[in-house]
C-alpha positions as a Markdown table, in Angstrom:
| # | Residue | x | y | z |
|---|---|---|---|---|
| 1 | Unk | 113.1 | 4.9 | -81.4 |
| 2 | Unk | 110.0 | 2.6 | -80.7 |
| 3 | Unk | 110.1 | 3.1 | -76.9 |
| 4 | Unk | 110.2 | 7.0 | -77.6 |
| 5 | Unk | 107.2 | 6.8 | -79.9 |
| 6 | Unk | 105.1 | 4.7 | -77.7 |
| 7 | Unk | 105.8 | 7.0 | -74.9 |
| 8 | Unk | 104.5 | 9.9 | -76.7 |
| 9 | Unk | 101.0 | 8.0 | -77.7 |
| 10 | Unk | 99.7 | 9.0 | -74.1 |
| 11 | Unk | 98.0 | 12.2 | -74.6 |
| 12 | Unk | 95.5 | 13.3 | -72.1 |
| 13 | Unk | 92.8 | 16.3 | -72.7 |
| 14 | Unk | 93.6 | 19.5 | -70.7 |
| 15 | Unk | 90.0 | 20.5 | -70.0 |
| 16 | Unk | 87.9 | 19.0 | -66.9 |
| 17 | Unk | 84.6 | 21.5 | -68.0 |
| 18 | Unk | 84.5 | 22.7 | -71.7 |
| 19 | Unk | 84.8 | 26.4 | -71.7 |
| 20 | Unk | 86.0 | 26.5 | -67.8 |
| 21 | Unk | 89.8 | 26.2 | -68.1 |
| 22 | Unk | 91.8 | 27.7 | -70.4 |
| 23 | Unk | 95.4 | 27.4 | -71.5 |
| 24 | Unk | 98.6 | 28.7 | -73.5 |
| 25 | Unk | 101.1 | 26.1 | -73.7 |
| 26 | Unk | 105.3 | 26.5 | -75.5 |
| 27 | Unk | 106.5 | 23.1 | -76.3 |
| 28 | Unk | 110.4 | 23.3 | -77.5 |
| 29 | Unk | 111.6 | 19.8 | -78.3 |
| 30 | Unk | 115.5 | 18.8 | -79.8 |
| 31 | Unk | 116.2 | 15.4 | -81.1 |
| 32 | Unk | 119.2 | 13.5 | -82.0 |
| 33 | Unk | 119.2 | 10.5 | -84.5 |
| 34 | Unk | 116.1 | 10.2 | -85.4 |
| 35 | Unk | 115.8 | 9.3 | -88.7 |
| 36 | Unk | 113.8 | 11.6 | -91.1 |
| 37 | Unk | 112.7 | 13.6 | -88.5 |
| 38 | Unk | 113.5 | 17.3 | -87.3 |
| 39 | Unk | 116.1 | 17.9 | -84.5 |
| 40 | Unk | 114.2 | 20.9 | -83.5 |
| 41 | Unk | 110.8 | 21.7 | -83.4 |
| 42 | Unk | 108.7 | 24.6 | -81.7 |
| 43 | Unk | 104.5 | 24.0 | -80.9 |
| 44 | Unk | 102.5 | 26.2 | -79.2 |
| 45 | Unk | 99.1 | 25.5 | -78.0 |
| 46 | Unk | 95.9 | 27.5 | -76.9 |
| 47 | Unk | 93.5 | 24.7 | -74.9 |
| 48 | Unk | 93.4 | 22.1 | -77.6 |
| 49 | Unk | 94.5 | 23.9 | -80.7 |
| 50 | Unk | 97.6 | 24.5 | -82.2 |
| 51 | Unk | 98.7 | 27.7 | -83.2 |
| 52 | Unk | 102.1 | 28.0 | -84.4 |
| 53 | Unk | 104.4 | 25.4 | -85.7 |
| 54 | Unk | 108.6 | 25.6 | -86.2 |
| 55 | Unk | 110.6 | 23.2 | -87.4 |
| 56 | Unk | 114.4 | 22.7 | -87.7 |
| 57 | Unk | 113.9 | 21.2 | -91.3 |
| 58 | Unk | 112.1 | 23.9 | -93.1 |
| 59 | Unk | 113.4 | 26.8 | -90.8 |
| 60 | Unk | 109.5 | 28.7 | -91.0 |
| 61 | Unk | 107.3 | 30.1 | -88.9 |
| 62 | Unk | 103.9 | 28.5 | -89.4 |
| 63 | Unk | 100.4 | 29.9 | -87.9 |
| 64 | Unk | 98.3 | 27.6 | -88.0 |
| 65 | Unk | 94.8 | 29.5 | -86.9 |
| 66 | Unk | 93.1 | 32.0 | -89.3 |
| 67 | Unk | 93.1 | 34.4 | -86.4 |
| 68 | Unk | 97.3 | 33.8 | -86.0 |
| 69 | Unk | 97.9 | 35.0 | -89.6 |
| 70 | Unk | 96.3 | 38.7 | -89.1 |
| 71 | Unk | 99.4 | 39.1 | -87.6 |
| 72 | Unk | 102.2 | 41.6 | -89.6 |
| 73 | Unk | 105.2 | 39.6 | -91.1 |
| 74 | Unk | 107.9 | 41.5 | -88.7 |
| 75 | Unk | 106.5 | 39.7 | -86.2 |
| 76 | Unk | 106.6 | 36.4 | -87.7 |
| 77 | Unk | 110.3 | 37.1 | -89.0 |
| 78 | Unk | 111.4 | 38.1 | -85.4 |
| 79 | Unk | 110.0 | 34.6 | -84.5 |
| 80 | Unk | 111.8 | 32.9 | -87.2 |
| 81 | Unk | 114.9 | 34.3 | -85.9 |
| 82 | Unk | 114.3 | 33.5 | -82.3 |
| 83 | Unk | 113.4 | 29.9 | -82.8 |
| 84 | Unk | 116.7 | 29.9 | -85.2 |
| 85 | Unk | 118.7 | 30.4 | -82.2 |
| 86 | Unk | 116.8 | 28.6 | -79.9 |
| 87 | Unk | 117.7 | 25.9 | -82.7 |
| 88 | Unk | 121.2 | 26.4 | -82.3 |
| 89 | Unk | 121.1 | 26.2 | -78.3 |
| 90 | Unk | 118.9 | 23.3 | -78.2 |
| 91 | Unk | 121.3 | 21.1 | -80.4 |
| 92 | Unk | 124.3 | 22.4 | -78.2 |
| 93 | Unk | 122.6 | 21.4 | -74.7 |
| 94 | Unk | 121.5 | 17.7 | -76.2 |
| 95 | Unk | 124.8 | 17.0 | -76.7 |
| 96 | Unk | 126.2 | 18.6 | -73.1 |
| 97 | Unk | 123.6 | 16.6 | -71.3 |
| 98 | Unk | 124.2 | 13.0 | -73.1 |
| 99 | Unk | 127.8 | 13.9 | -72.1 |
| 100 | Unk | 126.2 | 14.5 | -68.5 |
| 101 | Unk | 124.8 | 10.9 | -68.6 |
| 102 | Unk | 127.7 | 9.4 | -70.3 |
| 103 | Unk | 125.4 | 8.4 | -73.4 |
| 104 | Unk | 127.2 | 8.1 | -76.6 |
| 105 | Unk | 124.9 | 7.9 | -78.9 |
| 106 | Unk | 121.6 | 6.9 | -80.1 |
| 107 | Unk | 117.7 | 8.5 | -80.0 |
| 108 | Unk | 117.8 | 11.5 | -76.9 |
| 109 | Unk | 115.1 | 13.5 | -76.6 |
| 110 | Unk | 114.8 | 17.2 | -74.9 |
| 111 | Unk | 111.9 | 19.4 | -73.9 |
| 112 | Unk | 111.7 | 22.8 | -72.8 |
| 113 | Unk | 108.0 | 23.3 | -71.7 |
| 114 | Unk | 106.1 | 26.6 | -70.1 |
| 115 | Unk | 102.9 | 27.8 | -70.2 |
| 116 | Unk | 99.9 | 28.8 | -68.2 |
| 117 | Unk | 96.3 | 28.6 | -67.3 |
| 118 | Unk | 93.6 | 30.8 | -65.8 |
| 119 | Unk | 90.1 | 29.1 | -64.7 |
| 120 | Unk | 87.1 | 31.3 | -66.2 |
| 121 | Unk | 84.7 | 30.3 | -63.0 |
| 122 | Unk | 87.6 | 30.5 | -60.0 |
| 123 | Unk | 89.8 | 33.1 | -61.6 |
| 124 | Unk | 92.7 | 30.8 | -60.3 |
| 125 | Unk | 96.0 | 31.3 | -62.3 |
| 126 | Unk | 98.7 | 28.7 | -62.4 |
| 127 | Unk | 101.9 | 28.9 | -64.3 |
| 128 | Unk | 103.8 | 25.7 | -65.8 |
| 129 | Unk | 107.8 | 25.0 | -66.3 |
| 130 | Unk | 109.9 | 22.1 | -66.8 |
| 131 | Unk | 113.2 | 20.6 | -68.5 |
| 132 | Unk | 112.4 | 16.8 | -69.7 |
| 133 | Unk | 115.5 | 15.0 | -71.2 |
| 134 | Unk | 114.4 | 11.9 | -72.5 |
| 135 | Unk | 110.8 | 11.8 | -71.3 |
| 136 | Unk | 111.7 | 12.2 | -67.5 |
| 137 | Unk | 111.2 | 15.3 | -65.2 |
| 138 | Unk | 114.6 | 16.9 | -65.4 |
| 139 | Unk | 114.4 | 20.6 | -64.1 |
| 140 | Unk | 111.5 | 22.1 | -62.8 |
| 141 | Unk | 110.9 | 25.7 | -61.9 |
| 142 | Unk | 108.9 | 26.4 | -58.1 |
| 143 | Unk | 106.5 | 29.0 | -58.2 |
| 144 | Unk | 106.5 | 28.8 | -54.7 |
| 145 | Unk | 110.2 | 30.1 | -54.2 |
| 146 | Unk | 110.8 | 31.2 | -57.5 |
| 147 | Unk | 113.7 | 28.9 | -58.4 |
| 148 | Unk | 114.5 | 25.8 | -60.2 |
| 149 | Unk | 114.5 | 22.6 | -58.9 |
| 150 | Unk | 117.2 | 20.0 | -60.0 |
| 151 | Unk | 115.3 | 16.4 | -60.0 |
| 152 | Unk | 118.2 | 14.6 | -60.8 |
| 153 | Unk | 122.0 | 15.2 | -59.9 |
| 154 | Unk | 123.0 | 15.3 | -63.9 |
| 155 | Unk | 120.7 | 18.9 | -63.9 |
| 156 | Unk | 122.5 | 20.5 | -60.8 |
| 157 | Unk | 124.5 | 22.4 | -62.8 |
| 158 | Unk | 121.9 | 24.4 | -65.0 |
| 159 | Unk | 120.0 | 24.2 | -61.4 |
| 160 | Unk | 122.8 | 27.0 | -59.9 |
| 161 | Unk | 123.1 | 28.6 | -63.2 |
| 162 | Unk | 119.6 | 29.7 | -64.3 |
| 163 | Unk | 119.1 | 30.5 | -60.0 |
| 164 | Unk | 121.8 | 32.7 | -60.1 |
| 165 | Unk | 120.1 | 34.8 | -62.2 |
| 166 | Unk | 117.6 | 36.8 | -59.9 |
| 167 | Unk | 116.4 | 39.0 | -61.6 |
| 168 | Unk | 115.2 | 36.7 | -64.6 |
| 169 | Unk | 113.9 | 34.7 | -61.5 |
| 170 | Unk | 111.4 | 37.1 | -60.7 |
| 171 | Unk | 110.7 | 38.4 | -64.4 |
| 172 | Unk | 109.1 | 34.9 | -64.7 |
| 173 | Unk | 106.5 | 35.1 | -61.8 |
| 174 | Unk | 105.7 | 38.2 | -63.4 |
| 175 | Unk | 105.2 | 36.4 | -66.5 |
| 176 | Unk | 103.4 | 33.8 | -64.9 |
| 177 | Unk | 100.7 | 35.9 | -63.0 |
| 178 | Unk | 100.0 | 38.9 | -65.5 |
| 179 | Unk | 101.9 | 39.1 | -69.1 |
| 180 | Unk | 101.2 | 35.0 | -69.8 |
| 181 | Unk | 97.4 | 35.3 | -68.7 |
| 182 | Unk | 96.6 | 38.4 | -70.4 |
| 183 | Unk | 97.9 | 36.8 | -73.8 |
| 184 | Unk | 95.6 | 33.7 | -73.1 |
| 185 | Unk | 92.7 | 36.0 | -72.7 |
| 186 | Unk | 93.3 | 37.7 | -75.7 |
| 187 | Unk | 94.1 | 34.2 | -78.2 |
| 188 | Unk | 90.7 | 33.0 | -76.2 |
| 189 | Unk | 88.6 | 35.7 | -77.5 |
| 190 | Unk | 90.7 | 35.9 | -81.0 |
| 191 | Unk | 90.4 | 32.0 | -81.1 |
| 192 | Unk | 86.7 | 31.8 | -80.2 |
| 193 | Unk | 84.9 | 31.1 | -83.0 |
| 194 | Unk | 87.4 | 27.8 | -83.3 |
| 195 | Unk | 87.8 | 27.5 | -79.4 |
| 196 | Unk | 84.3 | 27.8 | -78.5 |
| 197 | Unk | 83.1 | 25.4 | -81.0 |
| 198 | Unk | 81.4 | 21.4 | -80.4 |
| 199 | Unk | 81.6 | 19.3 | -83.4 |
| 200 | Unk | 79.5 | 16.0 | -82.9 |
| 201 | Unk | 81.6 | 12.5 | -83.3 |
| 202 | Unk | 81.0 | 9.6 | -86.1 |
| 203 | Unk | 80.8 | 6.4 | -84.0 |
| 204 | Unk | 81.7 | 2.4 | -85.2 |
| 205 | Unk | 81.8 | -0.8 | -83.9 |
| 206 | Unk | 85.3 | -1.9 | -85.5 |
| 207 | Unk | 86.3 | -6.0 | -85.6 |
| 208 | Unk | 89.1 | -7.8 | -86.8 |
| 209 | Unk | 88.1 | -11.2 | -86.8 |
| 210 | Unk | 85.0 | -13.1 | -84.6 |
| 211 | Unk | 87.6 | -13.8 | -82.0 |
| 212 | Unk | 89.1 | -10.3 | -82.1 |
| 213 | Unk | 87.8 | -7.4 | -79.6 |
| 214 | Unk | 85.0 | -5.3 | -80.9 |
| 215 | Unk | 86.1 | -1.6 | -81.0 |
| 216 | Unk | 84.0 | 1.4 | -80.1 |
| 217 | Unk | 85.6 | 3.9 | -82.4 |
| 218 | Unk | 84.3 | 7.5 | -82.0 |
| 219 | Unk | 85.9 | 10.2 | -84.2 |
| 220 | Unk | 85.9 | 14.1 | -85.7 |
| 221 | Unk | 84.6 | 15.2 | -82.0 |
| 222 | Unk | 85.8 | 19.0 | -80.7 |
| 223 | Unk | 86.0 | 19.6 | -77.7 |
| 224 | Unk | 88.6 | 17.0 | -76.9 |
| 225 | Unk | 86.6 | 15.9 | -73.8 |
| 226 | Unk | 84.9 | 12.7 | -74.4 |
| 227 | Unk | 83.9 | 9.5 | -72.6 |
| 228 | Unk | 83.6 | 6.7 | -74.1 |
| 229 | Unk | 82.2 | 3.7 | -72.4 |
| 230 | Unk | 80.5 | 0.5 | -73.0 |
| 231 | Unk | 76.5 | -0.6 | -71.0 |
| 232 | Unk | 76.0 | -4.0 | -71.0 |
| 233 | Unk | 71.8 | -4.5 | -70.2 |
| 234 | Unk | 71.5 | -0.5 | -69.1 |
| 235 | Unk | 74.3 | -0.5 | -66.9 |
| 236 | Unk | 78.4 | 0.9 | -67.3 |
| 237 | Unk | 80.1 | -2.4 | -68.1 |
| 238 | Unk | 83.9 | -2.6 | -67.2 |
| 239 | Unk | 84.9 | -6.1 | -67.7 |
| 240 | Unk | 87.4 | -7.1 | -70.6 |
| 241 | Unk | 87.0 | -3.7 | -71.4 |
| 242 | Unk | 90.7 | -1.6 | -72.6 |
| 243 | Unk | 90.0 | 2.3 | -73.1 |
| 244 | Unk | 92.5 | 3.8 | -75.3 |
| 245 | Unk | 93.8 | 7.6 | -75.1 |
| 246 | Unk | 92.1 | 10.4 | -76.7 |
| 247 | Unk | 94.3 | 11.5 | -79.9 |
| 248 | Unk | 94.2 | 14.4 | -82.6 |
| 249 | Unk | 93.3 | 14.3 | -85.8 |
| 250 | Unk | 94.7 | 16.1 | -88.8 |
| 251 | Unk | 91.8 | 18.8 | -89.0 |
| 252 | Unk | 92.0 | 19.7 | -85.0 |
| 253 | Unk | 89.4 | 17.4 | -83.9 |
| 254 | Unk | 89.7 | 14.1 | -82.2 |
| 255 | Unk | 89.1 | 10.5 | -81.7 |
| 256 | Unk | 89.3 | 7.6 | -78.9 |
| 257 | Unk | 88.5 | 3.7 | -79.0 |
| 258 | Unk | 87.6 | 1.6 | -76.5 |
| 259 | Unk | 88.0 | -2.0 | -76.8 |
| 260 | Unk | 85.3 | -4.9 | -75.7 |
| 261 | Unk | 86.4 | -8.5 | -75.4 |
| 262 | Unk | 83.3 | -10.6 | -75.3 |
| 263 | Unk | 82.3 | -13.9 | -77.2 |
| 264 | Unk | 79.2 | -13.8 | -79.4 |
| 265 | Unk | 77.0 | -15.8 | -78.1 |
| 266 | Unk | 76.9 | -13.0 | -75.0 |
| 267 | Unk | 76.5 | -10.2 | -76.6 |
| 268 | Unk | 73.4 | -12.0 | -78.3 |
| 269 | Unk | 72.4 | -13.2 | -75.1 |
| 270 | Unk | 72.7 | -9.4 | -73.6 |
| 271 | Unk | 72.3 | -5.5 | -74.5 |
| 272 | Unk | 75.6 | -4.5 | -75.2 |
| 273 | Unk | 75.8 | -0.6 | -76.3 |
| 274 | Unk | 78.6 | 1.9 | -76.8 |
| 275 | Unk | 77.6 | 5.2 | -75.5 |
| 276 | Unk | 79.7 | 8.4 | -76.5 |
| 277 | Unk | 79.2 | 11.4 | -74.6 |
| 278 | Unk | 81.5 | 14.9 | -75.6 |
| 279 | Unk | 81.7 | 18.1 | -73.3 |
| 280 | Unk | 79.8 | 20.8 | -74.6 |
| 281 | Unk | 77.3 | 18.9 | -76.6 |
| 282 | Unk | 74.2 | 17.5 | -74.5 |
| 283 | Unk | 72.9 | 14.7 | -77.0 |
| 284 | Unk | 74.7 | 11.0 | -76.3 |
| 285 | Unk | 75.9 | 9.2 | -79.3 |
| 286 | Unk | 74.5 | 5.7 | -79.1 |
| 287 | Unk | 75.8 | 2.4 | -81.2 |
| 288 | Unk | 73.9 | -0.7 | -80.0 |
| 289 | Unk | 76.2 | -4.2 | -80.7 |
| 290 | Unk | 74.6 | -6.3 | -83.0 |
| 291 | Unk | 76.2 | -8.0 | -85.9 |
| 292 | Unk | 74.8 | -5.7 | -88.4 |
| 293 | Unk | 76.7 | -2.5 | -86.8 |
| 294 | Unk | 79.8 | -4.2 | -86.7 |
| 295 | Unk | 82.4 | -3.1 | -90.0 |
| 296 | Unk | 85.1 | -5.8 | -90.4 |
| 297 | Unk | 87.8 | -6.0 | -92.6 |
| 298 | Unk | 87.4 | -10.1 | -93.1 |
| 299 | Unk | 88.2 | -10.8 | -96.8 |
| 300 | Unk | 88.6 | -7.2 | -96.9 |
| 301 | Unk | 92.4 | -6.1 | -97.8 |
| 302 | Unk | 92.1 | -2.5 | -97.1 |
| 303 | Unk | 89.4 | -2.2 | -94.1 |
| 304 | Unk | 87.8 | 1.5 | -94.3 |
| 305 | Unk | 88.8 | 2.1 | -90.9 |
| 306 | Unk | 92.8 | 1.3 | -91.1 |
| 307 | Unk | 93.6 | 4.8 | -92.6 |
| 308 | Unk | 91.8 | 6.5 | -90.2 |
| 309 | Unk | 94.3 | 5.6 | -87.0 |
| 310 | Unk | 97.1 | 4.9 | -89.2 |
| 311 | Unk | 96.8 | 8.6 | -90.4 |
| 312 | Unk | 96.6 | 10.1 | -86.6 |
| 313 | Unk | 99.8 | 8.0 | -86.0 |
| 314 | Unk | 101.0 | 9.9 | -88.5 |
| 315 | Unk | 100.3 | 13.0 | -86.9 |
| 316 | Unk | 101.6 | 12.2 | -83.9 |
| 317 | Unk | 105.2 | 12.0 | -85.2 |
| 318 | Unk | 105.2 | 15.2 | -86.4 |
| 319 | Unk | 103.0 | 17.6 | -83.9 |
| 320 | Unk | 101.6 | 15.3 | -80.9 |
| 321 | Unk | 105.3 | 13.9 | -80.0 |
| 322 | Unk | 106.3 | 17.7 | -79.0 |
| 323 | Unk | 102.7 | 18.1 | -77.1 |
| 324 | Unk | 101.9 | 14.9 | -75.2 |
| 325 | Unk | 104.9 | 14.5 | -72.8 |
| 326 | Unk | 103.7 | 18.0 | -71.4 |
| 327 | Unk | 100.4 | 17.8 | -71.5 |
| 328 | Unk | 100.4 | 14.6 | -69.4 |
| 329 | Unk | 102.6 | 17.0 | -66.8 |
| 330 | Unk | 99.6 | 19.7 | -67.1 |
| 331 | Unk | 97.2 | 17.0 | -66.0 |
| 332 | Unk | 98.7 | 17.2 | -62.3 |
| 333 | Unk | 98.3 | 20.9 | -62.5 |
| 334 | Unk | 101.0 | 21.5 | -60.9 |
| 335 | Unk | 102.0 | 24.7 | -59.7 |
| 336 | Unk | 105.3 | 25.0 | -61.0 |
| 337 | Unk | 106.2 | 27.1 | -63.5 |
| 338 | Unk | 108.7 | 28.7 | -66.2 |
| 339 | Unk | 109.1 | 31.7 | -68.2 |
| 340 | Unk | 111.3 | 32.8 | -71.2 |
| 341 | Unk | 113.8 | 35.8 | -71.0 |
| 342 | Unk | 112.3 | 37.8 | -73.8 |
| 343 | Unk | 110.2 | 40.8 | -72.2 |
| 344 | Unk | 109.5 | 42.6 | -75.4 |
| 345 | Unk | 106.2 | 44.7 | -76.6 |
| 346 | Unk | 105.5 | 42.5 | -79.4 |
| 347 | Unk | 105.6 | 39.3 | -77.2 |
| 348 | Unk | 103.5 | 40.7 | -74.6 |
| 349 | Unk | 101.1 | 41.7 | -77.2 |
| 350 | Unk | 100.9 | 39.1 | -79.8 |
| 351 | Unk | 101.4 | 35.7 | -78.1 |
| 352 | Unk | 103.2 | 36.2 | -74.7 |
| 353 | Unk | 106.4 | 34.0 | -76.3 |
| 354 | Unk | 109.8 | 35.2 | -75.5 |
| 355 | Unk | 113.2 | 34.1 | -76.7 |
| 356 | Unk | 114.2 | 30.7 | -75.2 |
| 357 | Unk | 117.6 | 30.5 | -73.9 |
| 358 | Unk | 118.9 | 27.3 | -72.0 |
């Protein structure tokens, strides 16, 4: 289970220019033998924020935006029942594809993951699709040909099936190029008073011990674009320097470290400062490295900053771990992409989610 969890600490931010790209992202993710965690979970995403949340163990549909729960119950309830089956399928087709890999048992992982993205300045449209078992590129679908692509010989056989299908084959270009992008346009201007906002970051220098790294620690930021870098005597200093990934926080915003390894006498000797700088927000966030900025937890039991990545850990277990895998995939922007079957009114009109067979 530790490999799978380390795996899923590498999230990325979607967004090259705050307010430029947009996206609406499914994430459908089964599990086996994990221990106190759901087999199935459902998260979907528009550009950073998450607006509905499924899970296997409570067996409820969640919104999680304000602007999510104006819609009517029927909805909702048709959604519980969809991801119910999906449930059902999901659990099936983990235990088909170990069987496919000769695995036994043990933690297996598997990720259905569609979406799309339209870019406000270009007006360019791209669609997303892919089948992950295990946190490898399993199935893909081609926008280009409008078929799925086996990527490894175990996934031939749902290859020919879902290709035999033409007419489903096409419904999801469809999908792709009109009913997915007018659903993003309409949660973007629904979601804008939290889509469109910047929230300025708290910055600390974090240390261990005198020997340890110092840590640039900036946190409660929205957008999630950020850089974080370190200036040593006015100019970007990379040496001994180890930037870690940006990652969510419980309340939708974010935070990211990045780690100096320096002795004290040169940071004495020179200008070391951490600069922060967020999309959207203009004003650089400036912590200069002296030994009065630094918080330590020497002789201190429970350091004040400990909770505060323990906690987004946390948080990665229980949304992030169903995000990350595909968001790294989005990065590329490929131009693959994948559509449910579902063509209903309601999905068209409320969040462009259909039901997911495999």
């Amino acid at each position: 289970m530790k490999g799978f969890i380390l795996m899923f600490l590498g999230i990325v931010h979607l967004h090259e220019a705050f307010g430029a790209i947009h996206s609406l992202m499914h994430f459908y993710t089964a599990s086996s033998d994990i221990p106190s965690f759901p087999e199935f979970m459902v998260v979907e995403m528009v550009d950073d924020v998450q607006m509905v949340h499924y899970d296997s163990n409570s067996q409820k549909v969640v919104p999680k935006q304000d602007w999510m729960k104006q819609t009517d119950a029927g909805f909702w309830e048709s959604e519980r029942e969809k991801f119910f089956h999906s449930q059902q399928s999901f659990k099936v087709e983990v235990h088909i594809l170990m069987q496919r890999f000769n695995q036994s048992g043990g933690v297996h992982i598997l990720q259905y993951i569609y979406g799309c993205s339209l870019d406000n300045e270009s007006e360019q449209k791209e669609g997303f699709g892919q089948l992950r078992y295990n946190g490898e590129n399993f199935l893909e679908y081609d926008m280009n040909d409008l078929t799925w692509k086996s990527l490894k010989q175990q996934a031939d056989f749902m290859q020919d099936k879902w290709n035999s299908d033409s007419s489903r084959l096409v419904f999801w270009k469809i999908y792709f190029t009109q009913t997915c992008i007018e659903c993003l346009k309409k949660q973007v201007v629904n979601g804008k008073s939290i889509l469109r906002r910047t929230v300025p970051p708290s910055v600390s220098l974090l240390q261990k011990t005198p020997s340890s790294p110092v840590t640039c620690h900036a946190t409660g930021f929205y957008p999630s674009g950020v850089k974080v870098v370190w200036i040593k005597d006015g100019q970007e200093h990379h040496e001994d320097v180890e930037y870690g990934e940006t990652l969510q926080n419980d309340d939708g915003t974010f935070q990211k470290s990045t780690h100096l390894t320096v002795k004290p006498e040169e940071w004495k000797n020179n200008k070391y400062q951490c600069v922060v700088q967020v999309t959207g927000i203009k004003e650089d966030f400036i912590k200069v490295l002296t030994e009065s900025e630094i918080q330590t937890n020497r002789g201190d039991p429970a350091p004040n900053f400990v909770p505060i990545i323990g906690g987004v850990v946390a948080l990665l277990l229980v949304v992030v771990v169903v995000v990350v895998v595909g968001v790294v995939i989005w990065k590329k922007r490929s131009k693959k992409g994948f559509i449910p079957a579902s063509t209903s009114d309601s999905d068209s009109e409320n969040s462009g989610k259909g039901a997911q067979k495999i």
